[in-house]
XYZ file of C-alpha atoms in Angstrom:
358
model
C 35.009 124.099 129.037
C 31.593 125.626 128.006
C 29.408 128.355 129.471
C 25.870 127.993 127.235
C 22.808 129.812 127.781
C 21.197 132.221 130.314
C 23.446 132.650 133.547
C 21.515 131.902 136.782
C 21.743 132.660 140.744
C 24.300 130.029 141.585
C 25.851 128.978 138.523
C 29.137 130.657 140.248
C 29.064 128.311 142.799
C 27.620 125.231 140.206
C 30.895 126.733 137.849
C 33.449 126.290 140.599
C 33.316 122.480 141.176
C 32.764 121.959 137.767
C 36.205 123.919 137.473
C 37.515 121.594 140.087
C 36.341 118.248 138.586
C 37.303 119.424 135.007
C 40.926 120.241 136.443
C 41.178 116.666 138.361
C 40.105 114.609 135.308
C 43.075 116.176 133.272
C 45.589 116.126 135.759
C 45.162 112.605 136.847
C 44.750 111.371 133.160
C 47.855 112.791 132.587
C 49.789 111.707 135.798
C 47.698 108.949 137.005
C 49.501 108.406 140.451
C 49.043 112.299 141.106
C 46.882 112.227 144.496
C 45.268 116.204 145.754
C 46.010 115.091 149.046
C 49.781 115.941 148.924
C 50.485 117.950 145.899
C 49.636 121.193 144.804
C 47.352 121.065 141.442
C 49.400 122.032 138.573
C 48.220 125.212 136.523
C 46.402 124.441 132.846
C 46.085 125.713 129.661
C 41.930 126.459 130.136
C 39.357 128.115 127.810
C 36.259 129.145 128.367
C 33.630 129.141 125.391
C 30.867 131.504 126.100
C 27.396 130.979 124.192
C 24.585 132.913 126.143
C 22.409 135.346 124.186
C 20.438 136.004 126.857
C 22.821 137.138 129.707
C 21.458 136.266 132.928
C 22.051 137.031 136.529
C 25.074 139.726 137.421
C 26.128 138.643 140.466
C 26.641 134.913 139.100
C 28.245 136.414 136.157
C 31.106 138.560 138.457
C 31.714 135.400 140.387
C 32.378 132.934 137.549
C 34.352 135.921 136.109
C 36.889 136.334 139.667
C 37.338 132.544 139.129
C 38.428 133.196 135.319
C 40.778 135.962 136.515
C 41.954 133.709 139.497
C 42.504 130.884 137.953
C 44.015 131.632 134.715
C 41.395 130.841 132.152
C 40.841 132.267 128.908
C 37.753 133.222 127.062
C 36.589 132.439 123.641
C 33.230 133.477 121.500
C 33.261 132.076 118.186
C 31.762 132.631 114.593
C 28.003 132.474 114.986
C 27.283 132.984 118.458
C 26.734 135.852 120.785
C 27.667 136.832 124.650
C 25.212 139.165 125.708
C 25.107 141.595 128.955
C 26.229 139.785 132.072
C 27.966 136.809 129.810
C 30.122 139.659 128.280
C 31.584 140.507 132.065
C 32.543 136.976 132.215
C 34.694 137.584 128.470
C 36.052 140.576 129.410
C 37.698 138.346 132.318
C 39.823 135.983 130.221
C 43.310 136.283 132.029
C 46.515 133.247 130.892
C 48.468 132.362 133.759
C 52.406 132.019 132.682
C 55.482 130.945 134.978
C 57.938 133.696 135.066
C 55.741 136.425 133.815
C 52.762 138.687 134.833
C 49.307 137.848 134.089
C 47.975 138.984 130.858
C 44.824 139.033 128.965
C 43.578 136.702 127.060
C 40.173 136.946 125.348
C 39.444 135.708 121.905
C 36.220 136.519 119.204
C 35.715 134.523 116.183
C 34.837 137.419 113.527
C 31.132 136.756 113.307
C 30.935 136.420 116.656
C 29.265 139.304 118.687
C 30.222 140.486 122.198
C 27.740 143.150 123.420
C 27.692 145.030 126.971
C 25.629 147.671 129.172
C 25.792 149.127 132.451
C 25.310 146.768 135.522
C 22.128 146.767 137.142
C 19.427 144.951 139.247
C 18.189 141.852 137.035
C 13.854 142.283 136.262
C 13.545 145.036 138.069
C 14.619 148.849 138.060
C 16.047 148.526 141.546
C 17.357 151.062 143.779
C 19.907 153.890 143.029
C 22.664 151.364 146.153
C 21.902 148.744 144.122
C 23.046 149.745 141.171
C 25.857 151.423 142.944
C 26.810 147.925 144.648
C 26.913 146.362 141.174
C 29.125 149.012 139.473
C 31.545 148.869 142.564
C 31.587 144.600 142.087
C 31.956 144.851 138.288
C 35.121 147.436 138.651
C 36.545 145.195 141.339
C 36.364 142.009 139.818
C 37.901 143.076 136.432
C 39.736 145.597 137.412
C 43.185 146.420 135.280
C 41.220 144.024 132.477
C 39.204 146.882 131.955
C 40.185 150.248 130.890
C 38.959 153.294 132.859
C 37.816 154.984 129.438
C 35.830 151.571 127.932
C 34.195 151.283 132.207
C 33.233 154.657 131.497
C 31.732 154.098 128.223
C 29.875 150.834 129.229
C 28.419 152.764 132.625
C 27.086 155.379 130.710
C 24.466 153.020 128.783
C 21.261 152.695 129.450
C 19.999 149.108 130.217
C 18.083 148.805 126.735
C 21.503 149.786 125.085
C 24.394 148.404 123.777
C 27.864 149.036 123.395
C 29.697 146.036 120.860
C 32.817 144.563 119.406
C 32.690 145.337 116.053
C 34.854 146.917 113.977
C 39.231 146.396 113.961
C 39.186 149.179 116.127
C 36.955 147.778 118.658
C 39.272 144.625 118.784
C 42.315 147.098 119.730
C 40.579 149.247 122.186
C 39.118 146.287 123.930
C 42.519 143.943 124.062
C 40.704 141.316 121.731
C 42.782 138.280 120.058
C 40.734 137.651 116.751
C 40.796 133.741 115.427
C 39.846 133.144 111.968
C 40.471 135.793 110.117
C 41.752 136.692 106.312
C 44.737 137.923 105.798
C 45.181 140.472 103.279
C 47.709 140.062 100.564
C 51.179 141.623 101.194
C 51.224 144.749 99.533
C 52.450 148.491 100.792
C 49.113 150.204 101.446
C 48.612 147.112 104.151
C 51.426 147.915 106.328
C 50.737 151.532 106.500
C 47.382 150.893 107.344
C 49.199 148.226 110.184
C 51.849 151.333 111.319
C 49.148 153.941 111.319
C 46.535 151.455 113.325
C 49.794 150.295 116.153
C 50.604 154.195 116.447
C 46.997 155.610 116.718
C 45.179 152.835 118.478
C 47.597 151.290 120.593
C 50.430 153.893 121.424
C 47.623 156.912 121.179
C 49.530 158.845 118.822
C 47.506 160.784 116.663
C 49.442 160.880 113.651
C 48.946 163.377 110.657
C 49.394 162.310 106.744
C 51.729 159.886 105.600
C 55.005 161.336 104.150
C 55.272 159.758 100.142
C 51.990 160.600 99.846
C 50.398 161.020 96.117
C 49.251 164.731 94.634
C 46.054 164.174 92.879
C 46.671 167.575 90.846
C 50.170 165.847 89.794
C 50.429 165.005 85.967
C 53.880 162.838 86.569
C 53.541 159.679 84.853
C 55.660 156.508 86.946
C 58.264 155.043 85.578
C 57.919 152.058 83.802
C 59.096 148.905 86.398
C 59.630 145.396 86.531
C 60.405 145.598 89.953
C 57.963 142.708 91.755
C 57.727 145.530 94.536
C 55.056 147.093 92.741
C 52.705 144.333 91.815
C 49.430 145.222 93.723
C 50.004 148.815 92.970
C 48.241 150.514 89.821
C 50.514 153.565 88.160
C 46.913 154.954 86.434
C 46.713 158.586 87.827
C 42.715 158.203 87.899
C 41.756 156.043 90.690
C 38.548 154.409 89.569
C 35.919 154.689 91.731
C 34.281 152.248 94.942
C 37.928 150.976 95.725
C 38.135 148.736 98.823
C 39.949 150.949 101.658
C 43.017 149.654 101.018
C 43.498 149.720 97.028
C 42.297 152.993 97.361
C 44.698 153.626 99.921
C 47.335 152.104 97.318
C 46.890 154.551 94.915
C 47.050 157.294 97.372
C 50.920 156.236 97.495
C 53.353 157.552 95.051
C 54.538 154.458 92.690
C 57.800 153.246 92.589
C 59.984 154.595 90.038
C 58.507 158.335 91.007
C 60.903 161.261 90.989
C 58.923 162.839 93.284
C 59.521 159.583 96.234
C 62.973 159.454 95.072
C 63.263 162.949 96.179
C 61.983 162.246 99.836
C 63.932 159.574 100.316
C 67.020 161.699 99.764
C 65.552 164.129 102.251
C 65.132 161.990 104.870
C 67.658 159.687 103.990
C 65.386 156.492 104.042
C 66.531 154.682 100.681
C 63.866 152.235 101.956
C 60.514 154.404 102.222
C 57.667 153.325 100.714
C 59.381 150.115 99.055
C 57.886 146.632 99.602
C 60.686 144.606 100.050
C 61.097 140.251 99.896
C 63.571 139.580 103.058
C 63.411 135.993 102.226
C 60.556 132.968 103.454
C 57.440 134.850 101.636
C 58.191 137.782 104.093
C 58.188 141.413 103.409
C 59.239 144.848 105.128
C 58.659 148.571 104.656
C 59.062 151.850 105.916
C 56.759 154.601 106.021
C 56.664 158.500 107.760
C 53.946 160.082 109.386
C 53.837 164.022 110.387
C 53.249 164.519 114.243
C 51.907 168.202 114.411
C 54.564 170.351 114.749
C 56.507 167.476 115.996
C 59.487 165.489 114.227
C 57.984 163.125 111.686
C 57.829 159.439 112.991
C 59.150 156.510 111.145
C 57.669 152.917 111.421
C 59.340 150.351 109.949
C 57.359 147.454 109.941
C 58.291 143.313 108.965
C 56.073 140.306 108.702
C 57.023 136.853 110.276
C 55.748 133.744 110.226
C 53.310 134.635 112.913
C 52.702 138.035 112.763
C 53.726 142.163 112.238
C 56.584 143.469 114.038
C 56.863 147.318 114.240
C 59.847 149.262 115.333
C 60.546 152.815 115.432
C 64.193 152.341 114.906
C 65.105 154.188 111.476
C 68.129 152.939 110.413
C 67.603 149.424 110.495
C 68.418 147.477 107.412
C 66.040 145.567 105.669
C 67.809 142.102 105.821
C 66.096 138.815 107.210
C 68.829 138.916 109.697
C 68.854 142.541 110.663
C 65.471 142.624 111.661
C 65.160 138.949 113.233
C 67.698 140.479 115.541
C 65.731 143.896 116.093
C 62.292 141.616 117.023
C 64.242 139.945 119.946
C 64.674 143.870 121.761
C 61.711 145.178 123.747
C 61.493 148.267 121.545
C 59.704 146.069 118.826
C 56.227 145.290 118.673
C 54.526 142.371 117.759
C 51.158 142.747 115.862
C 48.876 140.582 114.506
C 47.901 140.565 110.571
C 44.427 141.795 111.079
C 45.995 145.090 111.903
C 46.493 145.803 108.340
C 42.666 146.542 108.005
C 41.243 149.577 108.340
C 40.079 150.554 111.779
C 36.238 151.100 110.709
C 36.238 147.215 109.234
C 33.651 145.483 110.045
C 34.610 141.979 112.159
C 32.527 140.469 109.990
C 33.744 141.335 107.030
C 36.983 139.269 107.727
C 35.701 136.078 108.959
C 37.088 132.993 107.372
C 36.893 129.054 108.275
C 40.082 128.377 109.246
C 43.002 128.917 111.609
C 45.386 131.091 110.906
């Protein structure tokens, strides 16, 4: 389904048969003897692609978006288009219905798209101080758990004639967004970190300190010469030439393989794996990295790529064996990411769009 252009006074009501027919049509094509009469319609796989620059009318807006949350259906801007104001209540909605589990949230941007909010209020008018009391009160009812008390407070403390936007890999965290069509970077150490730092920080709000295995600019040790494939996006050079994307630069900041100085943490801390980019098989790789806490004990990610995504668990002594940490991906303590974490958080969106699916 499609939601286009600028939301008007009863489009909730015009969206709610439309719902209905849309849902009939795919029911009966599958199961043409199915009659509504006598059976109870069957729950669908439904996504809603918002287009609507302009915004429109609020209270239309927070009734299509209780019928999103109600009914199960997700949302979707893509590449190109925008879902301004009220149309960005109805995104913020997206909700999959699943048998056996709780409902979660499911909202998806195309990088390129744009998603932009601001406070509720009276539509062409300024409106009374109620009013705009009445459509904060709606707003926080209709979304409610979809919408985090610190992003509500941030969007209610705009003025009408500003915005607040999706647009950076942090954004997409803080705001529980799926991204579709995206790059994704090539496998190399500095990436993970920047996934284990971005899962600890922005989704477990753990403000980590510096990475442990961390490079001493003033250091005059010269790497080891390696064949080891480990090391292949890595540069040994001690100068780090300048205007480096974020995450070469963030590659040099690591100490190379081979070092005397990284073989000497990993005896400390007894993690023979820290800091290595290892092949577990499939075009897969793992690593392990250690970030200070404050005064706290250090924390240890060790992080594994699959098929369809990052996994990060904080279990330390797991080996790094295809089998090992399949296993350790089935337990709850493991956390499944998605590749785009491996940017850094002040990325622009757009800056890693691409035309296909990944």
């Amino acid at each position: 389904m499609s939601l286009t252009g600028e939301i008007e006074a009863g489009d909730g009501v015009e969206f709610e048969k439309q719902l209905l027919v849309a849902r009939e049509m795919v029911v009966k094509k599958r199961d043409p003897d199915f009659d509504d009469q006598y059976s109870t319609m069957p729950d669908l796989d439904i996504r809603l692609d918002l287009s609507s620059n302009e915004g429109g009318d609020l209270g239309a807006a927070l009734k299509i978006a209780q019928i999103v949350r109600d009914e199960g259906i997700s949302t979707l801007v893509r590449k190109g288009r925008s879902c301004a104001s009220a149309c960005a209540f109805i995104f913020l909605a997206g909700e999959i219905h699943q048998a056996f589990s709780d409902p979660a949230v499911s909202r998806t941007l195309e990088p390129g798209g744009y998603v932009f909010f601001h406070s509720p209020h009276p539509r062409r008018r300024l409106g009374t101080f109620a009013e705009g009391r009445i459509a904060v009160r709606t707003m926080l009812q209709v979304l409610g758990p979809r919408l985090k008390a610190d992003l509500a407070v941030q969007i209610l403390l705009k003025e009408p004639t500003e915005y607040l936007s999706i647009d950076t890999i942090a954004d997409a965290v803080k705001w529980e967004v799926k991204l579709e069509k995206f790059r994704i970077p090539w496998p190399r150490r500095a990436g993970l970190l920047q996934a284990c730092r971005n899962y600890l920080e922005l989704k477990q709000n753990i403000l980590v300190g510096d990475f442990v295995a961390k490079r001493d600019p003033t250091s005059t040790e010269q790497p080891v010469e390696t064949s080891d494939e480990d090391n292949n996006d890595a540069d040994n050079s001690a100068a780090v030439p300048q205007k480096l994307d974020a995450l070469t630069a963030l590659e040099h900041d690591l100490l190379p393989e081979g070092s005397s100085e990284l073989e000497r943490i990993r005896t400390e801390f007894n993690t023979p794996n820290l800091s290595r980019l290892i092949y577990i098989g499939n075009g897969e790789v793992a690593s392990q990295f250690i970030f200070t806490i404050g005064e706290g004990e250090p924390i240890i990610c060790t992080i594994w790529s699959s098929p369809y995504g990052l996994n990060v668990s904080r279990n330390e002594r797991l080996q790094m064996t295809a089998k090992s940490l399949g296993r350790e991906a089935t337990y709850a303590r493991t956390a499944h990411i998605p590749y785009w974490y491996e940017f850094p958080p002040d990325t622009a969106l757009s800056a890693i769009s691409a035309d296909f699916e990944q």
